[in-house]
Short mmCIF file of C-alpha atoms in Angstrom, two decimals:
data_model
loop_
_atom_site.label_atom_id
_atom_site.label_comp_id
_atom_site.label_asym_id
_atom_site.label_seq_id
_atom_site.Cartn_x
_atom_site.Cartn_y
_atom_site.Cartn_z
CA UNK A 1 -18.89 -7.33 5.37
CA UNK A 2 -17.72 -3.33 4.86
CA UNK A 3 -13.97 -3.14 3.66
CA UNK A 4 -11.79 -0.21 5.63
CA UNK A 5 -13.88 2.44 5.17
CA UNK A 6 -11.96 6.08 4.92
CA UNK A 7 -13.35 9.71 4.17
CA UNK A 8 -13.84 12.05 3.19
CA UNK A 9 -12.43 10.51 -0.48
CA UNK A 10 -11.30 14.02 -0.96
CA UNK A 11 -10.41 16.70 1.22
CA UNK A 12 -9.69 20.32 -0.48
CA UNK A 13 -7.85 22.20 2.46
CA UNK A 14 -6.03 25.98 1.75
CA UNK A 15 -2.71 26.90 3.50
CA UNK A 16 -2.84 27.26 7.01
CA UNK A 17 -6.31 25.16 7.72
CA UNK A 18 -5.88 21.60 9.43
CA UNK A 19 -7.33 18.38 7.96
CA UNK A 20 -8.31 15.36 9.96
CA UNK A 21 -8.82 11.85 8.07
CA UNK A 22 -10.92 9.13 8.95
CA UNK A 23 -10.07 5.56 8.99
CA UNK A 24 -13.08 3.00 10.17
CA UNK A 25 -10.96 -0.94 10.11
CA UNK A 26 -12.39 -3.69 9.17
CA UNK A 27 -14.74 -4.89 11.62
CA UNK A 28 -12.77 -7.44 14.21
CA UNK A 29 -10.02 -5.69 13.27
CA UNK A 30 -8.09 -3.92 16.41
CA UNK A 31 -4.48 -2.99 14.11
CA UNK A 32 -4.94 0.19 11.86
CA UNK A 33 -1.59 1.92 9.68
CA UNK A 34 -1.23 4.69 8.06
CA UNK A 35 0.52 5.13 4.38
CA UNK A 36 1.15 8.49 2.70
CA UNK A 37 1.40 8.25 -1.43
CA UNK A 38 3.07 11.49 -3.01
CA UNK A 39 2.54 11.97 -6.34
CA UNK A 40 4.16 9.81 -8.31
CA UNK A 41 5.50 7.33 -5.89
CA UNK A 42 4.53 4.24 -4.17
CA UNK A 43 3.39 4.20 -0.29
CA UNK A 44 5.42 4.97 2.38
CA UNK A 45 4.47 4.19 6.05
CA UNK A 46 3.57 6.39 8.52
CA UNK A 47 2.39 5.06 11.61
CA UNK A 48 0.55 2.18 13.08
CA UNK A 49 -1.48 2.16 15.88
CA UNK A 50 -3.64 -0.49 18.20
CA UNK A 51 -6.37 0.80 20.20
CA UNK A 52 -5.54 4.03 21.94
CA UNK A 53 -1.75 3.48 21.40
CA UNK A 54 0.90 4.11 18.91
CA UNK A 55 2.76 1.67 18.23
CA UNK A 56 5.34 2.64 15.67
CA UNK A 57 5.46 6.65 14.45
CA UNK A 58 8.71 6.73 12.88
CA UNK A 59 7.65 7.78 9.35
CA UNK A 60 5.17 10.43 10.87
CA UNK A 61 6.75 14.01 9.87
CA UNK A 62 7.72 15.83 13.41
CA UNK A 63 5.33 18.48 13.75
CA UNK A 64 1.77 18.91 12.74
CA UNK A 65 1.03 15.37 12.06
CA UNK A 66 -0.26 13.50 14.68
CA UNK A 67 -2.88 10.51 14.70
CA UNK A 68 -4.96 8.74 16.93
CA UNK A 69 -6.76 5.16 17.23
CA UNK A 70 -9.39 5.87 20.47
CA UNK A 71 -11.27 2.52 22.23
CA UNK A 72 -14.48 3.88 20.43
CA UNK A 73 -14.79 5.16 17.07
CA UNK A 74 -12.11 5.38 13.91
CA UNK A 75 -9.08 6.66 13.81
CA UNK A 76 -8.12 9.76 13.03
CA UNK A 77 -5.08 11.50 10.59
CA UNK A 78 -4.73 14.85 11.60
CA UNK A 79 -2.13 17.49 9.91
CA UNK A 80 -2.37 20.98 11.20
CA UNK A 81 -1.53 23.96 9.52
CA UNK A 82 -0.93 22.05 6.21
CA UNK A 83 1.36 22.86 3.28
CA UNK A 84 0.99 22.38 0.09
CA UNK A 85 3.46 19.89 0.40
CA UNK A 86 0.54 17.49 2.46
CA UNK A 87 -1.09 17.40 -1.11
CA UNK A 88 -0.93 13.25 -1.10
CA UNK A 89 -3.37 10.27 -1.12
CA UNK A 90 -3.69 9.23 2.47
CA UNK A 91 -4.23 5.32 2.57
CA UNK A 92 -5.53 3.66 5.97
CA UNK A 93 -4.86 -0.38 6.33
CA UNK A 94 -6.15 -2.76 9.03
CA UNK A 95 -5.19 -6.15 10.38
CA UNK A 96 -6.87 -8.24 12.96
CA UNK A 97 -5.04 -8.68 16.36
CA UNK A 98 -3.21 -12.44 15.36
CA UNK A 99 -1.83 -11.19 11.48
CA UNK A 100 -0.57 -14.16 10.74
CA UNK A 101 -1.01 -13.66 6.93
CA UNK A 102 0.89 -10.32 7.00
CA UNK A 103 -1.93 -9.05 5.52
CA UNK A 104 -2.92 -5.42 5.80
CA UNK A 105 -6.47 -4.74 3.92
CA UNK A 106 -6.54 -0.88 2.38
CA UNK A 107 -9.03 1.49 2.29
CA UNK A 108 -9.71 3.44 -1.00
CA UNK A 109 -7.59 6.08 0.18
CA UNK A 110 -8.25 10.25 1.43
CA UNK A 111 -6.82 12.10 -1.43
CA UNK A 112 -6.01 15.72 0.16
CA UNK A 113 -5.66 18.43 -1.98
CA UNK A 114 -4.23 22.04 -0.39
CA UNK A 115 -4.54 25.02 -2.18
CA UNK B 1 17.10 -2.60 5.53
CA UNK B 2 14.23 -3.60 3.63
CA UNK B 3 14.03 -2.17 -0.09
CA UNK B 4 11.82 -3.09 -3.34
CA UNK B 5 12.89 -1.43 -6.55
CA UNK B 6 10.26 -1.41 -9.99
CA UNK B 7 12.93 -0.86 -12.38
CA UNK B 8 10.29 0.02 -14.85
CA UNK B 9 8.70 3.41 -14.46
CA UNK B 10 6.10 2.78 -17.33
CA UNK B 11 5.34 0.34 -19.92
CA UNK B 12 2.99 0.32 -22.89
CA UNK B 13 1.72 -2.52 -24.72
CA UNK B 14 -0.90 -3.47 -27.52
CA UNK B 15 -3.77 -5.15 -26.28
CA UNK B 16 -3.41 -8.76 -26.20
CA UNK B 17 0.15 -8.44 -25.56
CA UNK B 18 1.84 -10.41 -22.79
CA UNK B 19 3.91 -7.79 -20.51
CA UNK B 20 5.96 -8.57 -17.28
CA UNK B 21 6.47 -6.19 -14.55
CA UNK B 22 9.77 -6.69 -12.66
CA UNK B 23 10.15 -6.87 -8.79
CA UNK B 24 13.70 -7.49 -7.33
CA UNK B 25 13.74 -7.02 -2.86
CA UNK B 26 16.18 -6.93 -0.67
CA UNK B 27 15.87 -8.03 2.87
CA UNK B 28 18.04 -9.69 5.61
CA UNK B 29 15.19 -11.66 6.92
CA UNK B 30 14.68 -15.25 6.04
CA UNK B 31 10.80 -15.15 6.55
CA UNK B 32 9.21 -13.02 4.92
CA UNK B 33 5.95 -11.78 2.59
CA UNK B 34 5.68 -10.14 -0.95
CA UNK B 35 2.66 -8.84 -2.16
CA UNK B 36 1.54 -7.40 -5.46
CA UNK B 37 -1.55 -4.86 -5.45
CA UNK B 38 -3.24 -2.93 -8.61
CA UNK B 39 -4.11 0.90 -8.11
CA UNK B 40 -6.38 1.65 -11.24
CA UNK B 41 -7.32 4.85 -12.50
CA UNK B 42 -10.12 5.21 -9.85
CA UNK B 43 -7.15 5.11 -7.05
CA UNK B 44 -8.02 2.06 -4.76
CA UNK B 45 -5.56 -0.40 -4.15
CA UNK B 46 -6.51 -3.73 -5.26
CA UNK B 47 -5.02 -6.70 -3.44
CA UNK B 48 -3.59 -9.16 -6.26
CA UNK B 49 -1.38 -12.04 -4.56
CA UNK B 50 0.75 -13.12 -1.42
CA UNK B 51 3.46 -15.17 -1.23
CA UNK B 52 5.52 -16.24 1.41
CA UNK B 53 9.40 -17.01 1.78
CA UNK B 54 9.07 -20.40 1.76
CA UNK B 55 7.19 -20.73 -0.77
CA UNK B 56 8.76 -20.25 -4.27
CA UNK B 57 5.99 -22.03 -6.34
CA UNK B 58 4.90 -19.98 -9.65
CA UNK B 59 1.66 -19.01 -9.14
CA UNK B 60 -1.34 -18.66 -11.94
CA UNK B 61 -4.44 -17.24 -11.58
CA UNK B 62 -6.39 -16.68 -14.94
CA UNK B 63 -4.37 -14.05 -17.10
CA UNK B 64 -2.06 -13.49 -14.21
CA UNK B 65 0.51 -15.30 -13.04
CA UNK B 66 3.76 -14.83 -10.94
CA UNK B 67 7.29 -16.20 -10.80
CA UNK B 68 9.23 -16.10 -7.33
CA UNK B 69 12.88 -17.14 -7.33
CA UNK B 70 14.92 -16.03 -4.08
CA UNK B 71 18.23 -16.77 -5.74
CA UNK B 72 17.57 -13.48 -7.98
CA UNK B 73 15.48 -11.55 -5.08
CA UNK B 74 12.42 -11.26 -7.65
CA UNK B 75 9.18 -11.63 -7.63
CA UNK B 76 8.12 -11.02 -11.25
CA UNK B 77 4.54 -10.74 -12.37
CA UNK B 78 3.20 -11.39 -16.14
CA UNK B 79 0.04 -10.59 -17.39
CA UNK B 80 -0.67 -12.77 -20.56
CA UNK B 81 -2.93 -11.34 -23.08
CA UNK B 82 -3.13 -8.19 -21.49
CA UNK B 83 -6.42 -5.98 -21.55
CA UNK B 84 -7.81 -2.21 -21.72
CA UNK B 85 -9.15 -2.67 -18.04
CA UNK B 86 -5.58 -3.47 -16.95
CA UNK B 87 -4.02 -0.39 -17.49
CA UNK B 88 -3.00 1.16 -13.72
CA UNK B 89 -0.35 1.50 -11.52
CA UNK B 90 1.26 -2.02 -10.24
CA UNK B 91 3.09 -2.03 -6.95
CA UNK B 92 5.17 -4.82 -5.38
CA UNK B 93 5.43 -5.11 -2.07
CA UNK B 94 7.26 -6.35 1.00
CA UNK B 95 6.80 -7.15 4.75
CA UNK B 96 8.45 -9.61 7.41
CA UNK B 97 6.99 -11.45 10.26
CA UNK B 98 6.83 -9.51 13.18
CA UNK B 99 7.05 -5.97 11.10
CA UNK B 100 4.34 -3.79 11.06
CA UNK B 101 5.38 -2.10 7.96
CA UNK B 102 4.90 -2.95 4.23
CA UNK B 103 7.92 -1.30 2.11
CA UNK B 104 6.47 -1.04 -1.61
CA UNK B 105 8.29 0.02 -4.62
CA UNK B 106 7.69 3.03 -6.51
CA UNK B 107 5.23 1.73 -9.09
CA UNK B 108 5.20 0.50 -12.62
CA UNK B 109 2.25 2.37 -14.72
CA UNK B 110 1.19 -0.40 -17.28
CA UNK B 111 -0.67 1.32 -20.14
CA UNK B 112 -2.90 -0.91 -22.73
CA UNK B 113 -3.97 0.24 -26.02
CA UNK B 114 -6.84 -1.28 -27.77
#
């Protein structure tokens, strides 16, 4: 019974390129969120998304973030035109539809490095 | 507006020391989770407990155990006889029915020296 599943584990990206970020949920699981860790510092949220909608994108930055959760396939992280400022672990969680628990399960985390 | 604060940045301790890692919340909601999770060296995070609101039992699970008390907004966590293979980054955690978000604090790094 695979756990979230995210990759690449690391991502090396230089100024200027765009990285995208996988996130496969746990299988049943329909809810998928996205946490950004800075260096240093605990999680912060980013967005959460059901299938093919966004639900809640008030901690995604306003420009060159965006993400997406299609009916087929994982979701995706994408930051375009990154910084070295993006240099962060990228954590993905999941829940199943009904989260009565409150429970989101992590993923082992995307740690993006730009140069 | 939701907050968690990890007064303690970093703590060291001999091996076989008990340690305790604070966790004071703030919240307006009356239901309402806290989680702890482990992020070791490797950079995972590690699911440890859950507790609810309503629930302000202590909680022990081997070496670990937890003390909730909502009068003090804390949810404190003690290791007892503390170990190498516990040294990493603890984070507590927050969430509220019918939020989508978990608020963690900024971290405690728990080293142990043999």
């Amino acid at each position: 019974n695979a756990g979230v599943m995210q990759n690449p584990r690391h991502l090396v990206r230089r100024r200027g390129q765009e990285a995208r970020l996988r996130c496969s949920p746990m299988k049943g699981h329909s809810h998928v969120y996205w946490y950004r860790q800075l260096p240093e510092e605990g999680l912060k949220f980013m967005v959460y998304l059901q299938k093919e909608n966004i639900i809640d994108e008030s901690g995604m930055p306003k420009e060159r973030f965006s993400a997406e959760f299609p009916k087929e396939g994982p979701s995706i992280l994408r930051i375009q035109q990154v910084v070295r400022g993006d240099s962060a672990a990228y954590f993905c969680a999941s829940s199943p539809r009904e989260n009565v628990n409150n429970i989101q399960y992590f993923g082992a985390g995307t740690r993006l490095s730009v140069l | 507006a939701q907050k968690v604060t990890q007064a303690q940045t970093e703590i060291s301790v001999v091996e076989k020391e008990d340690v305790t890692l604070d966790c004071v919340y703030e919240t307006r909601d009356t239901t309402y989770y806290l989680f702890w999770y482990k992020q070791p060296p490797s950079g995972e995070l590690v699911f440890l407990i859950r507790r609810n609101s309503f629930d302000e039992q202590n909680e022990i699970s081997g070496r670990y155990s937890w003390n909730f008390q909502k009068s003090t907004s804390s949810f404190n966590f003690t290791i007892t006889a503390s170990q190498v293979v516990d040294s990493a980054v603890y984070f507590c955690a927050l969430s509220y029915t019918g939020g989508f978000k978990t608020i963690f604090g900024a971290g405690t790094r728990l080293f142990v020296k043999a």
